PDB file of C-alpha atoms in Angstrom:
ATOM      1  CA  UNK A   1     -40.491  21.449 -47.928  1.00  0.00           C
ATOM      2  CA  UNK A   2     -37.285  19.611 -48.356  1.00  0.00           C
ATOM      3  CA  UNK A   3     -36.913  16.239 -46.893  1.00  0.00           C
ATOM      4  CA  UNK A   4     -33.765  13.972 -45.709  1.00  0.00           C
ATOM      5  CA  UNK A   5     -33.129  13.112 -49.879  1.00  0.00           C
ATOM      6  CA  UNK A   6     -33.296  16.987 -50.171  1.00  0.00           C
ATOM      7  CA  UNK A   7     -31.082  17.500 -47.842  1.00  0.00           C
ATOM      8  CA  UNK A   8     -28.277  14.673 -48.726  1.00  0.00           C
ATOM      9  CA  UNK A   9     -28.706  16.036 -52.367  1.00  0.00           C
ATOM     10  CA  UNK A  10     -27.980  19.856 -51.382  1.00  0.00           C
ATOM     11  CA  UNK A  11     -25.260  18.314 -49.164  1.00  0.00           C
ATOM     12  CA  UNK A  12     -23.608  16.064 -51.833  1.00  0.00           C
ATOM     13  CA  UNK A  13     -24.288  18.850 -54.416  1.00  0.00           C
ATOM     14  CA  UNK A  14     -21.801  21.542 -52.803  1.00  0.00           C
ATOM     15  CA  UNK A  15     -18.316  20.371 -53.841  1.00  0.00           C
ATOM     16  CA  UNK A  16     -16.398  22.522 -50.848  1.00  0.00           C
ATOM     17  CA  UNK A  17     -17.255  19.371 -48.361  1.00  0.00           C
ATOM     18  CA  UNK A  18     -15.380  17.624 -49.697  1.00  0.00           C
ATOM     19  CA  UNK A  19     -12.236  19.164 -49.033  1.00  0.00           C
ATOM     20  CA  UNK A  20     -12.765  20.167 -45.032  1.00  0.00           C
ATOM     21  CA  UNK A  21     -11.251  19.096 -42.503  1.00  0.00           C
ATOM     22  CA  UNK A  22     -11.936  16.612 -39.543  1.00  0.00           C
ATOM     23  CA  UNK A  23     -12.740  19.925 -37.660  1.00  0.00           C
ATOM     24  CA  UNK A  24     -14.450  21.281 -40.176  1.00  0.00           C
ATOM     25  CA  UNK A  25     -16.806  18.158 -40.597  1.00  0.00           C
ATOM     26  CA  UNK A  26     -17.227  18.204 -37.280  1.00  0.00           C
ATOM     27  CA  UNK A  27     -18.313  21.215 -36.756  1.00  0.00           C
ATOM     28  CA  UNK A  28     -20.886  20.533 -39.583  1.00  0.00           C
ATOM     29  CA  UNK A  29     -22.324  17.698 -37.739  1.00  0.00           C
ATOM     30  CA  UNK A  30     -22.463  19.477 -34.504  1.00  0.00           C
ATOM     31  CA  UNK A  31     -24.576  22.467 -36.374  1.00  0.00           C
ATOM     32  CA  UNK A  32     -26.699  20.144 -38.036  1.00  0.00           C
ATOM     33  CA  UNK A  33     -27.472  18.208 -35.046  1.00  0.00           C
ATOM     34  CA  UNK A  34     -28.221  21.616 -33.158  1.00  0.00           C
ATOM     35  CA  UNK A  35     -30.594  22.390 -35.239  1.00  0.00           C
ATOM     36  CA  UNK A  36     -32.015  18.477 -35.872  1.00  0.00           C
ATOM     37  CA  UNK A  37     -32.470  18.969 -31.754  1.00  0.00           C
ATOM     38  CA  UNK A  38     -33.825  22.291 -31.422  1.00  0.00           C
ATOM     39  CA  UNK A  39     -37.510  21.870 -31.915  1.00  0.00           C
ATOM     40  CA  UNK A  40     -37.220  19.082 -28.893  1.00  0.00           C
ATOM     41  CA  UNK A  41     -39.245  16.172 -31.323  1.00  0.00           C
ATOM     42  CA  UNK A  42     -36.677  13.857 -32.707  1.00  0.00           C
ATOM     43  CA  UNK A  43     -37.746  10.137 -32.578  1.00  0.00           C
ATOM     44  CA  UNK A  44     -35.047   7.510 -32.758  1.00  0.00           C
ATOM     45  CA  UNK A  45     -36.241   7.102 -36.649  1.00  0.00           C
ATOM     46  CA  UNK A  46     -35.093  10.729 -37.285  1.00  0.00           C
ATOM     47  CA  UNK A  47     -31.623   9.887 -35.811  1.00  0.00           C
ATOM     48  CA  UNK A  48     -31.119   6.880 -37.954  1.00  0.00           C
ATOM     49  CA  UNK A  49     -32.071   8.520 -40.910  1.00  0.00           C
ATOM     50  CA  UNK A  50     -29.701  11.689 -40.509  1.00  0.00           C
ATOM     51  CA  UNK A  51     -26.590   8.979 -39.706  1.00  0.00           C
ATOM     52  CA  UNK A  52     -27.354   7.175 -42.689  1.00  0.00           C
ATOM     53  CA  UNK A  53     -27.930  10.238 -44.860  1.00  0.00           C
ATOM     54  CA  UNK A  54     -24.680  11.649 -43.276  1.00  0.00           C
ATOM     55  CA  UNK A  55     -22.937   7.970 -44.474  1.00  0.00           C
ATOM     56  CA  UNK A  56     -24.211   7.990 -47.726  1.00  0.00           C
ATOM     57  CA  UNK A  57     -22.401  10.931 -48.920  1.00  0.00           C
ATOM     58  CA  UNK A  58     -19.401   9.331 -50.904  1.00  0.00           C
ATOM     59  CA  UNK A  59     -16.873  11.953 -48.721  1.00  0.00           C
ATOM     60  CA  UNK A  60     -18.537  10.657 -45.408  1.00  0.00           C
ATOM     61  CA  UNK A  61     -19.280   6.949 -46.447  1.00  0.00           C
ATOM     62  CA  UNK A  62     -15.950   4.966 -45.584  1.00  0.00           C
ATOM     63  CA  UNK A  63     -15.624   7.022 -42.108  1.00  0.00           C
ATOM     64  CA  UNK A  64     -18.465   5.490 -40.252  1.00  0.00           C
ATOM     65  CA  UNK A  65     -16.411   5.923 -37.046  1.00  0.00           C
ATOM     66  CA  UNK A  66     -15.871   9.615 -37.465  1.00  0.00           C
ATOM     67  CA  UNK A  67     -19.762   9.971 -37.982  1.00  0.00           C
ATOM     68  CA  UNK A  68     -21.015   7.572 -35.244  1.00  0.00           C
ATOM     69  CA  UNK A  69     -18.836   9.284 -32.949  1.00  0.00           C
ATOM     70  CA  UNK A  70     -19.328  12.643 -33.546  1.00  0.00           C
ATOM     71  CA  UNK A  71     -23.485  11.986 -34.087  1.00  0.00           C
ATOM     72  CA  UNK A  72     -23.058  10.785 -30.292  1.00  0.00           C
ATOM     73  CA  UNK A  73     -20.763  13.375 -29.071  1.00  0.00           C
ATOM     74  CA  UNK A  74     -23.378  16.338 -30.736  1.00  0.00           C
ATOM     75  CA  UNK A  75     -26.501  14.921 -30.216  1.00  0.00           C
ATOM     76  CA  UNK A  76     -25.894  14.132 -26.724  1.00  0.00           C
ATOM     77  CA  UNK A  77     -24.713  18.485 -26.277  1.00  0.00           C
ATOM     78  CA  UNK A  78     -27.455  19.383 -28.700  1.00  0.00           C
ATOM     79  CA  UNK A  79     -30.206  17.409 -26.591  1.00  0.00           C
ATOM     80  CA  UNK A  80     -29.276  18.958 -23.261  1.00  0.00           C
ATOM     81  CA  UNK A  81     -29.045  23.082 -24.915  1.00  0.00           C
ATOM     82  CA  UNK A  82     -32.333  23.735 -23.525  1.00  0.00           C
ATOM     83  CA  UNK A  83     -31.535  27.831 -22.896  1.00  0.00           C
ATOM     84  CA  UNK A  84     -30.298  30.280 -25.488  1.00  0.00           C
ATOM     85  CA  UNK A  85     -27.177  30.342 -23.690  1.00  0.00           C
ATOM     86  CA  UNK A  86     -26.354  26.633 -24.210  1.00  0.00           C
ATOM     87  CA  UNK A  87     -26.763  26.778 -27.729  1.00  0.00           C
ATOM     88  CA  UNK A  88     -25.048  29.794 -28.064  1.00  0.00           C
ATOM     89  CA  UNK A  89     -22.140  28.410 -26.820  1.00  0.00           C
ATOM     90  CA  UNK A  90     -22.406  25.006 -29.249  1.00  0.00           C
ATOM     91  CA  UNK A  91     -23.077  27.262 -31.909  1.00  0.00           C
ATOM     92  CA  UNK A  92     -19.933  29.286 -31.482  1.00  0.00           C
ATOM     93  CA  UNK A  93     -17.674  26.154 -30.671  1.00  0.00           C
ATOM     94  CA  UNK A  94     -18.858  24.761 -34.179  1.00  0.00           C
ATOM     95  CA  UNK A  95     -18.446  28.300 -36.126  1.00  0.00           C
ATOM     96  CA  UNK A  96     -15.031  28.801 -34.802  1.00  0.00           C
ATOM     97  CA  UNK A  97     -14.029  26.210 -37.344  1.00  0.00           C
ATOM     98  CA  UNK A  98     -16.245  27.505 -40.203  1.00  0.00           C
ATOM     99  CA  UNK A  99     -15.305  30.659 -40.528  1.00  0.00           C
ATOM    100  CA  UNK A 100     -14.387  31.305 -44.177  1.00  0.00           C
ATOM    101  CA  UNK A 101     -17.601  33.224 -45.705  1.00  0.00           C
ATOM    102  CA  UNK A 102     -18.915  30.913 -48.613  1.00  0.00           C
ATOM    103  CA  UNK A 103     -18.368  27.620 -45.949  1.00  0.00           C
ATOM    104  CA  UNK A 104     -19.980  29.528 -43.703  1.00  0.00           C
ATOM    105  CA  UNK A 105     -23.208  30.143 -45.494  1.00  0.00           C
ATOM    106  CA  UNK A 106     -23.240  26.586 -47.125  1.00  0.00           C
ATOM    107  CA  UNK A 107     -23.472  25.774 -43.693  1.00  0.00           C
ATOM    108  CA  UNK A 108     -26.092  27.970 -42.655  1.00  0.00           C
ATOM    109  CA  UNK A 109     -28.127  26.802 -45.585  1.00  0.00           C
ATOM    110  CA  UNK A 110     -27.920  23.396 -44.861  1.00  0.00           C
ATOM    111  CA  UNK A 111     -29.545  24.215 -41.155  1.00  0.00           C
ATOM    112  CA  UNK A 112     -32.278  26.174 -43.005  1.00  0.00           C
ATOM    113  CA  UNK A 113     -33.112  22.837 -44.913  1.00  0.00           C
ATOM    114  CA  UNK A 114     -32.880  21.271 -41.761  1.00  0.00           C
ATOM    115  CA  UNK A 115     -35.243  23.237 -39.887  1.00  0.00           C
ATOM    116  CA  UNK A 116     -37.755  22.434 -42.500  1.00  0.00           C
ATOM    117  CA  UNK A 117     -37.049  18.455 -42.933  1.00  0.00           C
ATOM    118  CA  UNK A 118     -39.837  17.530 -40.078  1.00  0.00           C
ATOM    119  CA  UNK A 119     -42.248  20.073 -42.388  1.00  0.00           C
ATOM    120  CA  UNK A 120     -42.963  22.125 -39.256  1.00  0.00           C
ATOM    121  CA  UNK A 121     -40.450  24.809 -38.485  1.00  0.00           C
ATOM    122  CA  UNK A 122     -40.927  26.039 -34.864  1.00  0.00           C
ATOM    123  CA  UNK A 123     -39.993  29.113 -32.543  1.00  0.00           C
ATOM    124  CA  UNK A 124     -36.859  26.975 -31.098  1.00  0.00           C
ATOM    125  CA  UNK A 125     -35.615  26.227 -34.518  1.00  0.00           C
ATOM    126  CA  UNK A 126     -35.943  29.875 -35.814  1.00  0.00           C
ATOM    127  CA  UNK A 127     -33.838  31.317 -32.388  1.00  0.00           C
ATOM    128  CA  UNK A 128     -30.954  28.125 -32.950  1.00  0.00           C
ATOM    129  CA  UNK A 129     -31.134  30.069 -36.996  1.00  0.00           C
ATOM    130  CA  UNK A 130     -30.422  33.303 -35.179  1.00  0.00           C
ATOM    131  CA  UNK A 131     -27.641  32.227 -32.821  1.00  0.00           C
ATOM    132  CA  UNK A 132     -25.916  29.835 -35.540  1.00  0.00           C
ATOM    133  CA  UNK A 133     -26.181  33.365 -38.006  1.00  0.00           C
ATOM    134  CA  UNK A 134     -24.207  35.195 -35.331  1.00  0.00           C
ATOM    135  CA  UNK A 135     -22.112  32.451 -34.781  1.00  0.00           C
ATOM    136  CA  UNK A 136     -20.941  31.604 -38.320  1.00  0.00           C
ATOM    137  CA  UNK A 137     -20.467  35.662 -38.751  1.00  0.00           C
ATOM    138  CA  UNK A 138     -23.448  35.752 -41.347  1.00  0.00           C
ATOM    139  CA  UNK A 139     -24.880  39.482 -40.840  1.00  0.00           C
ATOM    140  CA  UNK A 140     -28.778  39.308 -39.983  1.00  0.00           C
ATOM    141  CA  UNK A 141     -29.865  40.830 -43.163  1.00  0.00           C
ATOM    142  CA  UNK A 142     -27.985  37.961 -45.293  1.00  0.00           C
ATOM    143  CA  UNK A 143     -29.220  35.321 -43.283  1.00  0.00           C
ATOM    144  CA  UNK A 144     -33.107  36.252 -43.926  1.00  0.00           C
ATOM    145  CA  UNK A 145     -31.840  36.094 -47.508  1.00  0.00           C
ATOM    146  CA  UNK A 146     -30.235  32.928 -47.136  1.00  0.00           C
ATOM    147  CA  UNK A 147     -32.937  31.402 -45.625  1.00  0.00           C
ATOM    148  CA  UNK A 148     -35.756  32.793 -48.452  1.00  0.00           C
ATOM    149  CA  UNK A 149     -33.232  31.333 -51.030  1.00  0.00           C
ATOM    150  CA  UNK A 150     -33.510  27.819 -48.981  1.00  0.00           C
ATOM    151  CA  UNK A 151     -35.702  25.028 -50.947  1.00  0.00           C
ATOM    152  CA  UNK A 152     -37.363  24.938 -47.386  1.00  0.00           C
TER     153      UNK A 152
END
């Protein structure tokens, strides 16, 4: 099962985030907290730890403001997408600006690993896989495959 080291490794591993845009790294953050919120169990230790895992990735680590603002901004519309509908709409607000295909599935990855940081991966967090699929244009078949490749 990966862990919040897994998942700052994977992240720090894949060279492309380095060179996205504000949007762009917002719209990561605003997946990742989607999916961080979707099984409705995050203590306040699981939001320190993904804002400090977020900060200590060296293309994240000298824009604290960016991150702190954004980890607000999400968490706060993540925590309140209690119906498919909500999410679907966060989900396609954040895939709008991640729509080349290799981004897109780095992306999609990443919420995989997610999913399976807390060790438990519930109903919630396997619909908010679904919806961010369709939202990032990854075709259901390639998703299952993404998510079996996934060090989950």
């Amino acid at each position: 099962m990966a862990n919040w080291l897994e998942l700052s490794q994977k992240i720090n591993e894949k060279p492309l985030f380095a060179t996205l845009t504000r949007h762009q790294l917002e719209a990561v953050i605003d997946i990742l907290c989607l999916m961080m919120y979707a099984d409705n169990r995050v203590s306040t230790l699981e939001e320190i730890e993904f804002r400090e895992t977020l900060l200590r990735l060296p293309w994240l680590e000298n824009q604290a403001p960016l991150v702190d603002g954004r980890v607000n901004v999400a968490a706060s519309k993540a925590r309140y997408a209690v119906t498919s509908e909500d999410r679907q709409v966060l989900a396609d607000s954040a895939g709008h600006h991640l729509s080349e295909e290799h981004t897109a599935e780095t992306v999609f990855e990443l919420a995989v690993t997610m999913a399976h940081s807390d060790l438990v991966f519930h109903e919630r967090e396997k619909d908010v896989l679904h919806v961010l699929a369709g939202a990032l244009g990854i075709a259901p078949g390639r998703a299952e495959e993404l998510a079996g490749r996934s060090p989950a």
